[in-house]
Coordinates of N, CA, C and O and ligand atoms in Angstrom, one line a residue:
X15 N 18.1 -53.7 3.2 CA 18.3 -53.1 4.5 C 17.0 -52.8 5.1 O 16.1 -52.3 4.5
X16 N 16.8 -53.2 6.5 CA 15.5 -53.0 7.0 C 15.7 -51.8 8.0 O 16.7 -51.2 8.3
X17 N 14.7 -51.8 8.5 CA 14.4 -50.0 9.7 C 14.0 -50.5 10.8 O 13.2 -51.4 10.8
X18 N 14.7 -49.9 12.2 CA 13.7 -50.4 13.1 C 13.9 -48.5 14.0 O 14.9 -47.7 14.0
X19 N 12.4 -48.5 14.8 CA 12.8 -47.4 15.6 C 13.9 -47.3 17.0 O 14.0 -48.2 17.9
X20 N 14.5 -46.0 17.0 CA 15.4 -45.8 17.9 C 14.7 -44.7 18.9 O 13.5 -44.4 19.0
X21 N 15.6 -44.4 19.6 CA 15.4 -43.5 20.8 C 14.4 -42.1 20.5 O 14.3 -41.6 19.3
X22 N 14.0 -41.6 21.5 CA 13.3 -40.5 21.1 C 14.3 -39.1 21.2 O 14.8 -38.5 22.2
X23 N 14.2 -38.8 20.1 CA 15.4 -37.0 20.1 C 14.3 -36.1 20.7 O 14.5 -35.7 21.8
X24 N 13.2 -35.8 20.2 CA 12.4 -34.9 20.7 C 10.8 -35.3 21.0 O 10.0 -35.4 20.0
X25 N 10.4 -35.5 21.8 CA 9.2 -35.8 23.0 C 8.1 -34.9 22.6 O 8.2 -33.6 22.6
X26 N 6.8 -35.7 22.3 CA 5.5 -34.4 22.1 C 5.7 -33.6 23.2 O 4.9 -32.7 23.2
X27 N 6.4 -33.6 24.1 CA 5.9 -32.5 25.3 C 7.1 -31.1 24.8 O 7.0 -29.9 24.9
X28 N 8.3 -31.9 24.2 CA 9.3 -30.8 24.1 C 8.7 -30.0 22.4 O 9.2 -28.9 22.0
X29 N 7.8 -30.7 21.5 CA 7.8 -30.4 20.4 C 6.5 -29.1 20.8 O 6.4 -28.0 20.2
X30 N 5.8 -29.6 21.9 CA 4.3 -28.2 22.0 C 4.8 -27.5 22.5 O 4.4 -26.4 22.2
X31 N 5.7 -27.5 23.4 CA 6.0 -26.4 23.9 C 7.1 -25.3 22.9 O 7.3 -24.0 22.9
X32 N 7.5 -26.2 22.3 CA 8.5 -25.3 21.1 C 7.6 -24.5 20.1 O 7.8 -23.5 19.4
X33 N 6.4 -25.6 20.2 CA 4.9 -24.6 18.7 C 4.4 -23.3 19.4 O 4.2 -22.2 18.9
X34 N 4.5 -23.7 20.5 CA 3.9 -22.6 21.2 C 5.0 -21.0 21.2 O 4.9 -19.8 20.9
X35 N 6.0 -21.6 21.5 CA 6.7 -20.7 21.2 C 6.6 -19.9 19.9 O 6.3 -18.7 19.8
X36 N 6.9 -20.9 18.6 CA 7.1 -20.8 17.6 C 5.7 -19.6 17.0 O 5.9 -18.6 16.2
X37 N 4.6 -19.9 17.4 CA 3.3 -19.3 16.9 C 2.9 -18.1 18.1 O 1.7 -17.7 18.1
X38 N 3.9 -17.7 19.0 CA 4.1 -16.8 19.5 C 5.0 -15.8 18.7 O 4.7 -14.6 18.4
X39 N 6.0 -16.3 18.5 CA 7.1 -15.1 17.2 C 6.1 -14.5 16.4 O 5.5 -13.4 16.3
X40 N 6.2 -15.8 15.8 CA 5.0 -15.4 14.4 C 3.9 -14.3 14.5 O 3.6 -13.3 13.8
X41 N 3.3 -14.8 15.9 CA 1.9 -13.7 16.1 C 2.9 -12.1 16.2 O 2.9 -11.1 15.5
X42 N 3.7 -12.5 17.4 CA 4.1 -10.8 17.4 C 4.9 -10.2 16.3 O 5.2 -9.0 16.3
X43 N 5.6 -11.3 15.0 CA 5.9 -10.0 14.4 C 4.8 -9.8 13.5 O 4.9 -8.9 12.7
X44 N 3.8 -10.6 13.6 CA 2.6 -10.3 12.3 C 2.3 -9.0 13.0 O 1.8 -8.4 12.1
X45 N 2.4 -8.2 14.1 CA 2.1 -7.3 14.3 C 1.0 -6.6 13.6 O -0.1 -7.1 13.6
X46 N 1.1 -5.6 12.9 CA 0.0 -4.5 13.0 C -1.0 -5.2 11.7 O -2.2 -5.2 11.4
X47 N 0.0 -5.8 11.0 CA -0.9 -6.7 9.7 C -2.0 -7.6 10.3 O -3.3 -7.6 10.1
X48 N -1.6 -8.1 10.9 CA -2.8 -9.3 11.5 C -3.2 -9.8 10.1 O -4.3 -9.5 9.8
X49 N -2.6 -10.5 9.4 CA -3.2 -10.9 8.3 C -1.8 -11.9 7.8 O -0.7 -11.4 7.5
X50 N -2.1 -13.3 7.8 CA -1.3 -14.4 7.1 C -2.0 -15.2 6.3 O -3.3 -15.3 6.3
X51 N -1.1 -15.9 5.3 CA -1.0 -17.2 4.6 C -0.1 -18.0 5.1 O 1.1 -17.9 5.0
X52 N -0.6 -18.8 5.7 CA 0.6 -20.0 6.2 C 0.4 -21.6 4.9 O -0.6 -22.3 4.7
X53 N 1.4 -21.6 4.5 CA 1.7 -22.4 3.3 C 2.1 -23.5 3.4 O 3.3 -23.6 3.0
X54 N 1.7 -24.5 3.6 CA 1.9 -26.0 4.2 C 2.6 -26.8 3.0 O 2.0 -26.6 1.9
X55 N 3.5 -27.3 2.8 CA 4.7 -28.1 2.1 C 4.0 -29.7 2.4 O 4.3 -30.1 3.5
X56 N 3.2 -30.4 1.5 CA 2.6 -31.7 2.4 C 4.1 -32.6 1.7 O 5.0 -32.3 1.0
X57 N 3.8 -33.7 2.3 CA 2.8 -34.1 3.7 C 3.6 -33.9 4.3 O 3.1 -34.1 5.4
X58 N 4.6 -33.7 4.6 CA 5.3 -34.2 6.4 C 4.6 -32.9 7.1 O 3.8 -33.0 8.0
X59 N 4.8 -31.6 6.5 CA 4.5 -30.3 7.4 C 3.2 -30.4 7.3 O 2.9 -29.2 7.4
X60 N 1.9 -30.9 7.1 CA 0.7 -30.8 7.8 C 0.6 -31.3 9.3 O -0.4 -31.1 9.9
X61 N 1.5 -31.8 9.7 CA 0.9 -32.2 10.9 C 1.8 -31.2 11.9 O 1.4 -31.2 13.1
X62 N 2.7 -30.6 11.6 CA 2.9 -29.3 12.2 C 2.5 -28.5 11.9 O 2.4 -27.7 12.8
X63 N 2.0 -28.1 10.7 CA 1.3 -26.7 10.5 C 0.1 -26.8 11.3 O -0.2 -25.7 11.7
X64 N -0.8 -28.0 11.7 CA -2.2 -28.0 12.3 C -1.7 -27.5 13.6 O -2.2 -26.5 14.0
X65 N -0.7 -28.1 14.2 CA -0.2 -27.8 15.7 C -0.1 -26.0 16.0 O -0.6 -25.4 17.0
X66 N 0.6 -25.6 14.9 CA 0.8 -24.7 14.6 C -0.2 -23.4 14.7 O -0.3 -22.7 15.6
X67 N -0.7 -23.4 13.6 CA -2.0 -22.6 13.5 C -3.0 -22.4 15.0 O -3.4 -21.3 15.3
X68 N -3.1 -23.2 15.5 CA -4.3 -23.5 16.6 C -3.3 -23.0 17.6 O -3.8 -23.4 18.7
X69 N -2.4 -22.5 17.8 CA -1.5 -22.0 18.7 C -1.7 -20.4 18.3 O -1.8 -19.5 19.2
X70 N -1.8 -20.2 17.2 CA -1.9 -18.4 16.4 C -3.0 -17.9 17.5 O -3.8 -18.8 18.0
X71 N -3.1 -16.6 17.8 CA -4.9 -16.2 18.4 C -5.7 -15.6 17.4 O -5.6 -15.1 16.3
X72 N -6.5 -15.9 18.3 CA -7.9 -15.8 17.1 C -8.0 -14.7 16.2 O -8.5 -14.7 15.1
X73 N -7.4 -13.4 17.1 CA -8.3 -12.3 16.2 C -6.8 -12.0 15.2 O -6.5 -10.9 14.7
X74 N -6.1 -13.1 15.1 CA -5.2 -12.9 13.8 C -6.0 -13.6 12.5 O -6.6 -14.6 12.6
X75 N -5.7 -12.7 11.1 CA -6.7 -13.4 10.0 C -5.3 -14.2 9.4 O -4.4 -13.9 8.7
X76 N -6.0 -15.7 10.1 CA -5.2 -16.7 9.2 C -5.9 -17.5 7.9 O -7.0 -18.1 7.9
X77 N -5.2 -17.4 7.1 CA -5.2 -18.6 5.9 C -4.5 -19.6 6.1 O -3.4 -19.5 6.7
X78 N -5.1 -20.7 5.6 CA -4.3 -21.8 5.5 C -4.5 -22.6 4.0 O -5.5 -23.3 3.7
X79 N -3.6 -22.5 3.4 CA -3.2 -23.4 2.1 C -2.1 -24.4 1.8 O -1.2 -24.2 2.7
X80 N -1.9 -25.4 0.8 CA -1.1 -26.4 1.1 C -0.8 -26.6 -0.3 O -1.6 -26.6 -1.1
X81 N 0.6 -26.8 -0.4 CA 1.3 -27.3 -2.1 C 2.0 -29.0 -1.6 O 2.4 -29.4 -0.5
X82 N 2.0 -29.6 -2.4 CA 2.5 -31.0 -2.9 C 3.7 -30.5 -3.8 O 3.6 -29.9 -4.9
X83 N 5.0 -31.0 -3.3 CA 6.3 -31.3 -4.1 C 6.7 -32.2 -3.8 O 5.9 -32.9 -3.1
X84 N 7.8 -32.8 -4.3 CA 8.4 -33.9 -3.9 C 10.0 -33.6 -4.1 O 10.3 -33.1 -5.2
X85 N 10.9 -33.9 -3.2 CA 12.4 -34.3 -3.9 C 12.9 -35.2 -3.5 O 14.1 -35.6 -3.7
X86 N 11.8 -35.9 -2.8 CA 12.6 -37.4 -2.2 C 12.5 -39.0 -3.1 O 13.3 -40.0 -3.3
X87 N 10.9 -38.4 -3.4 CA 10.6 -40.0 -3.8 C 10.6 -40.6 -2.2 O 10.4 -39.9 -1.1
X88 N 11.0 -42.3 -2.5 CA 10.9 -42.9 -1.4 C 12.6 -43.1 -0.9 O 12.8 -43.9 0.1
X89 N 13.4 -42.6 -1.5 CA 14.9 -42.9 -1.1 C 15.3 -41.5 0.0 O 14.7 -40.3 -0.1
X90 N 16.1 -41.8 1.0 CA 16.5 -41.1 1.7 C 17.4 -39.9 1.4 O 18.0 -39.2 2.3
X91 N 17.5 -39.6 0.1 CA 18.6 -38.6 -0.5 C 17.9 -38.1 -1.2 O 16.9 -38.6 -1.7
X92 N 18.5 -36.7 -1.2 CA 17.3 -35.6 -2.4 C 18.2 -35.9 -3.3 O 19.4 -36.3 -3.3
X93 N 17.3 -35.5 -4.2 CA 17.1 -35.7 -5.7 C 17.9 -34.2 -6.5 O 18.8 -34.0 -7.3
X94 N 16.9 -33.0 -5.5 CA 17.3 -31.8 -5.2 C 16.4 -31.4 -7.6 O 16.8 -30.8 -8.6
X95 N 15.4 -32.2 -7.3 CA 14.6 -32.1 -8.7 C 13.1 -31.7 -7.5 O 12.8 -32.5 -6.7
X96 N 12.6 -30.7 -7.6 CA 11.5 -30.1 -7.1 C 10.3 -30.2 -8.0 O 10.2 -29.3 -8.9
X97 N 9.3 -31.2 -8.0 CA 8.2 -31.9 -8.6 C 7.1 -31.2 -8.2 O 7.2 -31.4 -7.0
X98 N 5.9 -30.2 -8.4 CA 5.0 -29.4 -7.9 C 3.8 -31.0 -8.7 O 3.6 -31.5 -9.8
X99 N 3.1 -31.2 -7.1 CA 1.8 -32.5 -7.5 C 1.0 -31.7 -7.8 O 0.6 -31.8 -8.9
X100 N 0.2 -30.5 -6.6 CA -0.4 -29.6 -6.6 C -0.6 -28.7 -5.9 O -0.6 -28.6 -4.7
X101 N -0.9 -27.4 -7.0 CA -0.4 -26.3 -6.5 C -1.4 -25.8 -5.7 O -2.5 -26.4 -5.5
X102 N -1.1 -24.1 -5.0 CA -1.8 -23.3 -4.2 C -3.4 -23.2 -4.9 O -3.7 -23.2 -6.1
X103 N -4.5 -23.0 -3.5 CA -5.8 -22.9 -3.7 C -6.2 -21.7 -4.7 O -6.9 -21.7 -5.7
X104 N -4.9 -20.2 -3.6 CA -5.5 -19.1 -3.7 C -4.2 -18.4 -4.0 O -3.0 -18.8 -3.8
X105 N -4.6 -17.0 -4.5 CA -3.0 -16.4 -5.2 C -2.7 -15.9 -3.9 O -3.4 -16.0 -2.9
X106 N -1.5 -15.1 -3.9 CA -0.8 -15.1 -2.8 C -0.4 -13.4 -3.1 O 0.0 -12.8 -2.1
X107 N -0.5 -12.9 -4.1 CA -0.1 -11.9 -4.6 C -0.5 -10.9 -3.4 O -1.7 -11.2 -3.1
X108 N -0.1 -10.0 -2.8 CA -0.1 -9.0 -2.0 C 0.0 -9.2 -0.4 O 0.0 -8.2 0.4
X109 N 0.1 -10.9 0.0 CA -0.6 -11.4 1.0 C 1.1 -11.8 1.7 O 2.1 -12.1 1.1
X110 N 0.8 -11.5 3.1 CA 2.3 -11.7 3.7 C 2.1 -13.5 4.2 O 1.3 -13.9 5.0
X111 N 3.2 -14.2 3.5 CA 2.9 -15.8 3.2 C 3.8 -16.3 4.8 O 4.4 -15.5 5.5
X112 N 3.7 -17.4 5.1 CA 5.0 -18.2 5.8 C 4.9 -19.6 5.3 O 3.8 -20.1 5.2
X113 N 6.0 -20.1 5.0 CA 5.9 -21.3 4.0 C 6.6 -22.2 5.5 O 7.6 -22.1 6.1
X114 N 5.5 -23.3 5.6 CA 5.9 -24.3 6.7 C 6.3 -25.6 6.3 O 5.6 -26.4 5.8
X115 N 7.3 -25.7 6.7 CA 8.1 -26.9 6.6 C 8.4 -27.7 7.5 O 8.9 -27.1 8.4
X116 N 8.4 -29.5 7.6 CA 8.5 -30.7 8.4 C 10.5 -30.2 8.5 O 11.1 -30.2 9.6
X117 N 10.9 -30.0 7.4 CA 12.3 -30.5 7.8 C 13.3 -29.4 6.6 O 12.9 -28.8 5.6
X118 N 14.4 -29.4 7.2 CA 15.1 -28.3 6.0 C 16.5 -29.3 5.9 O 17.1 -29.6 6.9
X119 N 16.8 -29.6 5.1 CA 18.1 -30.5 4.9 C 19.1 -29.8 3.9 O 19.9 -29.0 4.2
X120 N 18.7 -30.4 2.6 CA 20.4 -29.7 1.6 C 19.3 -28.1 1.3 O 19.9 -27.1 0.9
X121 N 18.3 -27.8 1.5 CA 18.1 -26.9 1.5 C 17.2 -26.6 0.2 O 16.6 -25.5 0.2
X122 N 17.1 -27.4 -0.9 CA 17.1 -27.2 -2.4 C 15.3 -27.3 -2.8 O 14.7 -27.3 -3.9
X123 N 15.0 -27.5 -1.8 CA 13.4 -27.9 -1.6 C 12.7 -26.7 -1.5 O 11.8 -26.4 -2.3
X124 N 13.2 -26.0 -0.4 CA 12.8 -24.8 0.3 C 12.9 -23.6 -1.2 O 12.1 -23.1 -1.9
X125 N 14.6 -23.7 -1.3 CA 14.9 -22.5 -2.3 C 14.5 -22.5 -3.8 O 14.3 -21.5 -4.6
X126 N 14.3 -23.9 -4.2 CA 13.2 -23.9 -5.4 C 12.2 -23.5 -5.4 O 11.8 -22.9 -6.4
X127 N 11.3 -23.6 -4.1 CA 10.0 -23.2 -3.8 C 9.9 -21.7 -4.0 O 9.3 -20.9 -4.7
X128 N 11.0 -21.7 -2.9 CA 10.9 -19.8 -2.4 C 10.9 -19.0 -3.4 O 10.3 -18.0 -3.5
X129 N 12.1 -19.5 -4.7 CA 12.0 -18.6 -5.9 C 10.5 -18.9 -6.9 O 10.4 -18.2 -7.8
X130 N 9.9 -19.5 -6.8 CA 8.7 -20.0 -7.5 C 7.3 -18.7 -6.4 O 6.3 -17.9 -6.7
X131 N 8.0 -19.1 -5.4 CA 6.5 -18.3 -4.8 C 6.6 -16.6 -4.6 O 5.8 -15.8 -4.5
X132 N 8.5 -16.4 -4.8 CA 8.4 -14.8 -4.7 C 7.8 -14.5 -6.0 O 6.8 -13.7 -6.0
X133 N 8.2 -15.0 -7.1 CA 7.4 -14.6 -8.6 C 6.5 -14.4 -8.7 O 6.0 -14.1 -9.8
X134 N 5.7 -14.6 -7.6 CA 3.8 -14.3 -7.5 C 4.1 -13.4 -6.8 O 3.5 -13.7 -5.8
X135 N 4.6 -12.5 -6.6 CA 4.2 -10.9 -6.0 C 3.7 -11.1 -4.7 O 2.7 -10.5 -4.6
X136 N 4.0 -11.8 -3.3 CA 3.4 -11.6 -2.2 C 4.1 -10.4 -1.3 O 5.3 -10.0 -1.4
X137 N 3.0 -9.9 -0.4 CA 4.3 -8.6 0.0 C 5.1 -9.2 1.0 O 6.0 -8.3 1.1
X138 N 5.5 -10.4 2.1 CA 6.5 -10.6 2.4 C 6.4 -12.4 2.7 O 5.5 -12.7 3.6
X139 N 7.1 -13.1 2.2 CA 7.8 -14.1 2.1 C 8.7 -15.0 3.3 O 9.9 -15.4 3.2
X140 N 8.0 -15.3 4.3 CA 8.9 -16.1 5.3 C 8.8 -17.7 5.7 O 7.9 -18.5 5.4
X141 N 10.0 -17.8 6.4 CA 10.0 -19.6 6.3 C 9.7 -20.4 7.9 O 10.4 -20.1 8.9
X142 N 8.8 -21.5 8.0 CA 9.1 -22.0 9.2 C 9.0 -22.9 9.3 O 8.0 -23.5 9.0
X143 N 10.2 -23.6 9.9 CA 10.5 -25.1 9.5 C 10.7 -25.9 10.8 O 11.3 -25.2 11.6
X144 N 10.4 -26.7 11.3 CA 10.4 -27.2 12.8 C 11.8 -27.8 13.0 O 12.4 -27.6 14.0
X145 N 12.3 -28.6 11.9 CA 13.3 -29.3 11.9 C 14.6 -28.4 11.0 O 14.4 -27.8 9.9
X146 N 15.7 -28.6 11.5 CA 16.3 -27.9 10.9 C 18.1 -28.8 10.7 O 19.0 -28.5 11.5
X147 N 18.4 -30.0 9.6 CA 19.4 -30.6 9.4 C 21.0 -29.8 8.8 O 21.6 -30.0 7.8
X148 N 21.1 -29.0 9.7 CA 21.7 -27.4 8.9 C 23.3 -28.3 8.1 O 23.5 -28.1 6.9
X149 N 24.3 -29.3 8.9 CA 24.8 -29.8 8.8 C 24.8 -30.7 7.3 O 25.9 -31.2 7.0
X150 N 23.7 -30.7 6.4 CA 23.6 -31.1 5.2 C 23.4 -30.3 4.3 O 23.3 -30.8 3.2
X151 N 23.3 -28.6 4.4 CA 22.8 -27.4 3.5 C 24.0 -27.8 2.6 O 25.2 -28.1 2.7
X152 N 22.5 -27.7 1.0 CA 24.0 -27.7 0.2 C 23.6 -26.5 -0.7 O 24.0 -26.2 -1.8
X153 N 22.4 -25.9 0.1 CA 22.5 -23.9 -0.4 C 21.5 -23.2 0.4 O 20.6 -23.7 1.1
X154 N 22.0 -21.9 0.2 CA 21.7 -20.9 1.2 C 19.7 -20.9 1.2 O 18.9 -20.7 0.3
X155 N 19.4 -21.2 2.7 CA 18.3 -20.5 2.6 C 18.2 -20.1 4.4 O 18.8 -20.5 5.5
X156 N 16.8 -18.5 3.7 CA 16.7 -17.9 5.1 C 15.8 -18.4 5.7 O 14.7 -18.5 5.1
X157 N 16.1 -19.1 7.3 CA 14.8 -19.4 7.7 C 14.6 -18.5 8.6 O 15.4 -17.9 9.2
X158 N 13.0 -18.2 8.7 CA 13.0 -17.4 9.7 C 12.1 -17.6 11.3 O 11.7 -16.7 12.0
X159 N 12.0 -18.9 11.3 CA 11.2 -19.6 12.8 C 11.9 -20.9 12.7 O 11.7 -21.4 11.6
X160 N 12.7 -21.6 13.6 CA 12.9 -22.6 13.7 C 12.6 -23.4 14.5 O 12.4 -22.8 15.5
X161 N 12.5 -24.5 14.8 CA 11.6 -25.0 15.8 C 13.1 -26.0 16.9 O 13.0 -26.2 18.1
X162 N 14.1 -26.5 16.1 CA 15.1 -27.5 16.5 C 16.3 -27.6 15.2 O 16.1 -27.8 14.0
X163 N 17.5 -27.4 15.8 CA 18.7 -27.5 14.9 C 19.0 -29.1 15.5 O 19.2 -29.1 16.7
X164 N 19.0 -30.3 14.8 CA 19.7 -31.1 14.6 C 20.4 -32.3 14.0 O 20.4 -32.4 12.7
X165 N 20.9 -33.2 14.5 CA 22.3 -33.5 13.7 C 21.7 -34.1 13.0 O 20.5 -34.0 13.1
X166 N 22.4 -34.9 12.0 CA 22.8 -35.8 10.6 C 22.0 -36.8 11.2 O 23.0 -37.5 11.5
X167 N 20.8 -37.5 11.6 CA 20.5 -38.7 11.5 C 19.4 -39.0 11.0 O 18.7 -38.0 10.7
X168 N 19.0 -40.2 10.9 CA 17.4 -40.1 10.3 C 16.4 -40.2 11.4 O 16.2 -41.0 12.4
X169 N 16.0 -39.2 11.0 CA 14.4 -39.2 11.9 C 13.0 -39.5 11.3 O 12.8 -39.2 10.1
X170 N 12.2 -39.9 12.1 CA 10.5 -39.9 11.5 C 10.0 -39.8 12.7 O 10.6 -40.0 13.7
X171 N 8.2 -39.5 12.5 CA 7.6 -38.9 13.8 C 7.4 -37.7 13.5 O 8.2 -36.9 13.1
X172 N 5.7 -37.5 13.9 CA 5.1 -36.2 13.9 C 4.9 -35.5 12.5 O 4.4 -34.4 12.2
X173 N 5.4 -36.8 11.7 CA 5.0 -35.7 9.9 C 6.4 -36.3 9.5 O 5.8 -36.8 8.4
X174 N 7.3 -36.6 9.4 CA 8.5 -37.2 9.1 C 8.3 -38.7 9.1 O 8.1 -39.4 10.1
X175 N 8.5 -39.2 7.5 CA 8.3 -40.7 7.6 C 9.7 -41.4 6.8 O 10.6 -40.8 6.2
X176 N 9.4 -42.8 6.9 CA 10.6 -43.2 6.1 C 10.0 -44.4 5.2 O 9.5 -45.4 5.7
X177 N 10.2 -44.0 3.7 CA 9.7 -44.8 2.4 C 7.8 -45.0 3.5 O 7.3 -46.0 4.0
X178 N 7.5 -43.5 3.4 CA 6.0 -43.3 3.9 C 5.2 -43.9 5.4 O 4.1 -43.5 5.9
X179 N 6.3 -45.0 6.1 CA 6.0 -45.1 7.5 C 6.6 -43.8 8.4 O 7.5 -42.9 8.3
X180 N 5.2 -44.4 9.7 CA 5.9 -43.9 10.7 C 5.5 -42.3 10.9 O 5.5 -41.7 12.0
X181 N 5.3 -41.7 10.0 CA 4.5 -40.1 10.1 C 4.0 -39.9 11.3 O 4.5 -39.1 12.1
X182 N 2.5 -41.0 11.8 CA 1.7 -40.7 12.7 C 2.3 -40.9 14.2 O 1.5 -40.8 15.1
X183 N 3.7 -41.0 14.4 CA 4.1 -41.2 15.3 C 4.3 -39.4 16.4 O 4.9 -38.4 16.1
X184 N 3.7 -39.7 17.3 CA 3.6 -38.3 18.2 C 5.0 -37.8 18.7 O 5.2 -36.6 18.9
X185 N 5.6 -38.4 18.9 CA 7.4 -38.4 19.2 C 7.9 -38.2 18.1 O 7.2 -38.4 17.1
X186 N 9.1 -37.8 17.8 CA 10.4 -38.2 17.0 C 11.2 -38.5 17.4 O 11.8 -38.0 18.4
X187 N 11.6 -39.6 16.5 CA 12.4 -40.7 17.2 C 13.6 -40.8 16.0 O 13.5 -40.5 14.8
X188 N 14.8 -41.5 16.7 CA 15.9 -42.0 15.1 C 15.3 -43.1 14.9 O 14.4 -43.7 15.5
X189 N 16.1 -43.3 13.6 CA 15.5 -44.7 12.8 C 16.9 -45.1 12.6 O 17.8 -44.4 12.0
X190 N 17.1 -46.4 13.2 CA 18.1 -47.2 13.0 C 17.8 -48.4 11.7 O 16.9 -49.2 11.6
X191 N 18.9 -48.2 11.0 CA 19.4 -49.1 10.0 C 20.1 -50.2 10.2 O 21.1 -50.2 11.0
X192 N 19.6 -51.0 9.6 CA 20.0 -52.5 10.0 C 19.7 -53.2 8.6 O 19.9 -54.4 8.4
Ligands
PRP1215 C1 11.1 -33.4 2.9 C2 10.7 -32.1 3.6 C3 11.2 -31.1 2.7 C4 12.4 -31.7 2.0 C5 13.6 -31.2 2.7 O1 10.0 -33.7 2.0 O2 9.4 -32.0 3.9 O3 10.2 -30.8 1.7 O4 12.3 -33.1 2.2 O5 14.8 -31.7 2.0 P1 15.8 -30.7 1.3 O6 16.1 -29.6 2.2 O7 17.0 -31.6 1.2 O8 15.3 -30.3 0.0 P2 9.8 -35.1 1.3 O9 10.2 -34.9 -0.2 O10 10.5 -36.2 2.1 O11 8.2 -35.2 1.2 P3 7.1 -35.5 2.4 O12 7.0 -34.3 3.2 O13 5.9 -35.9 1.6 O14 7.7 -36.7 3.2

């Protein structure tokens, strides 16, 4: 079966204007803390977490660190087997985290994580995911910044690839199967 690209679902103009948003919440409920860990899930979510961050203001104290999992492999279905390549720089223990995520699908990625990172004692634990395939959750998780709820199809673009193409694409677009 080969891939070719389809239509664009969400446009770099509709995706900055949504970070902006998004890194707006975030700043105001960091409220009086002024103090984050933003936790990058590579690779797809580094290229939203960069967008991201650079939207935060300055006089907020941001971290930025990044873990390697895997549940994909190169096949389009999770595995829902959570693989750690490598882990966090710096401990997390007391430090209020947000774990950023390209995409949230059966959900099993996220909730593996999230129980792995509450066990390091951080004092509060939140999720922000740009993409959000709610229609495939096959368990509960809380997000709490979302950037776009949508449907069941495959996408790549912006950090989303397929069997590793197509990431660097500034758009997201479907990918049609043929
Ligand atoms: C994607 C995404 C999440 C996971 C979501 O990662 O970044 O980590 O799948 O799927 P789930 O909710 O069904 O668990 P992927 O394994 O494709 O890695 P990548 O970011 O390196 O492309």
């Amino acid at each position: 079966m080969g891939y070719k690209l389809g239509e664009v679902i969400l446009s770099r103009d509709t995706i900055a204007r949504r970070v902006k948003e998004l890194a707006s919440d975030i700043a105001n409920d960091a409220g009086k803390d002024k103090s984050l860990v933003i936790v990058g899930i590579l690779t797809g979510a580094a290229f939203f977490l960069t967008d991201l961050v650079r939207e935060l203001p300055e006089e907020l104290d941001v971290r930025v660190d990044f873990m390697s999992v895997a549940s994909y492999g190169d096949d389009t279905k999770s595995s829902g087997v959570v693989r750690i390549f490598h882990d966090l720089k710096s401990s997390i223990e007391g430090k209020n985290v947000i774990v950023v995520e390209d995409i949230v699908d059966s959900g099993l990625t996220l909730s593996h994580l999230l129980e792995l990172l509450k066990s390091r004692d951080p004092t509060s634990l939140k999720v922000c995911v740009l993409l959000d395939k709610y229609e495939r959750r096959k368990t509960e998780v809380k997000v709490d910044y979302c950037g776009f709820r949508i449907p069941d199809k495959f996408v790549v673009g912006y950090g989303l690839d397929c069997a590793g193409m197509w990431r660097h694409l500034k758009d997201i677009k479907y990918v049609i199967e043929e």
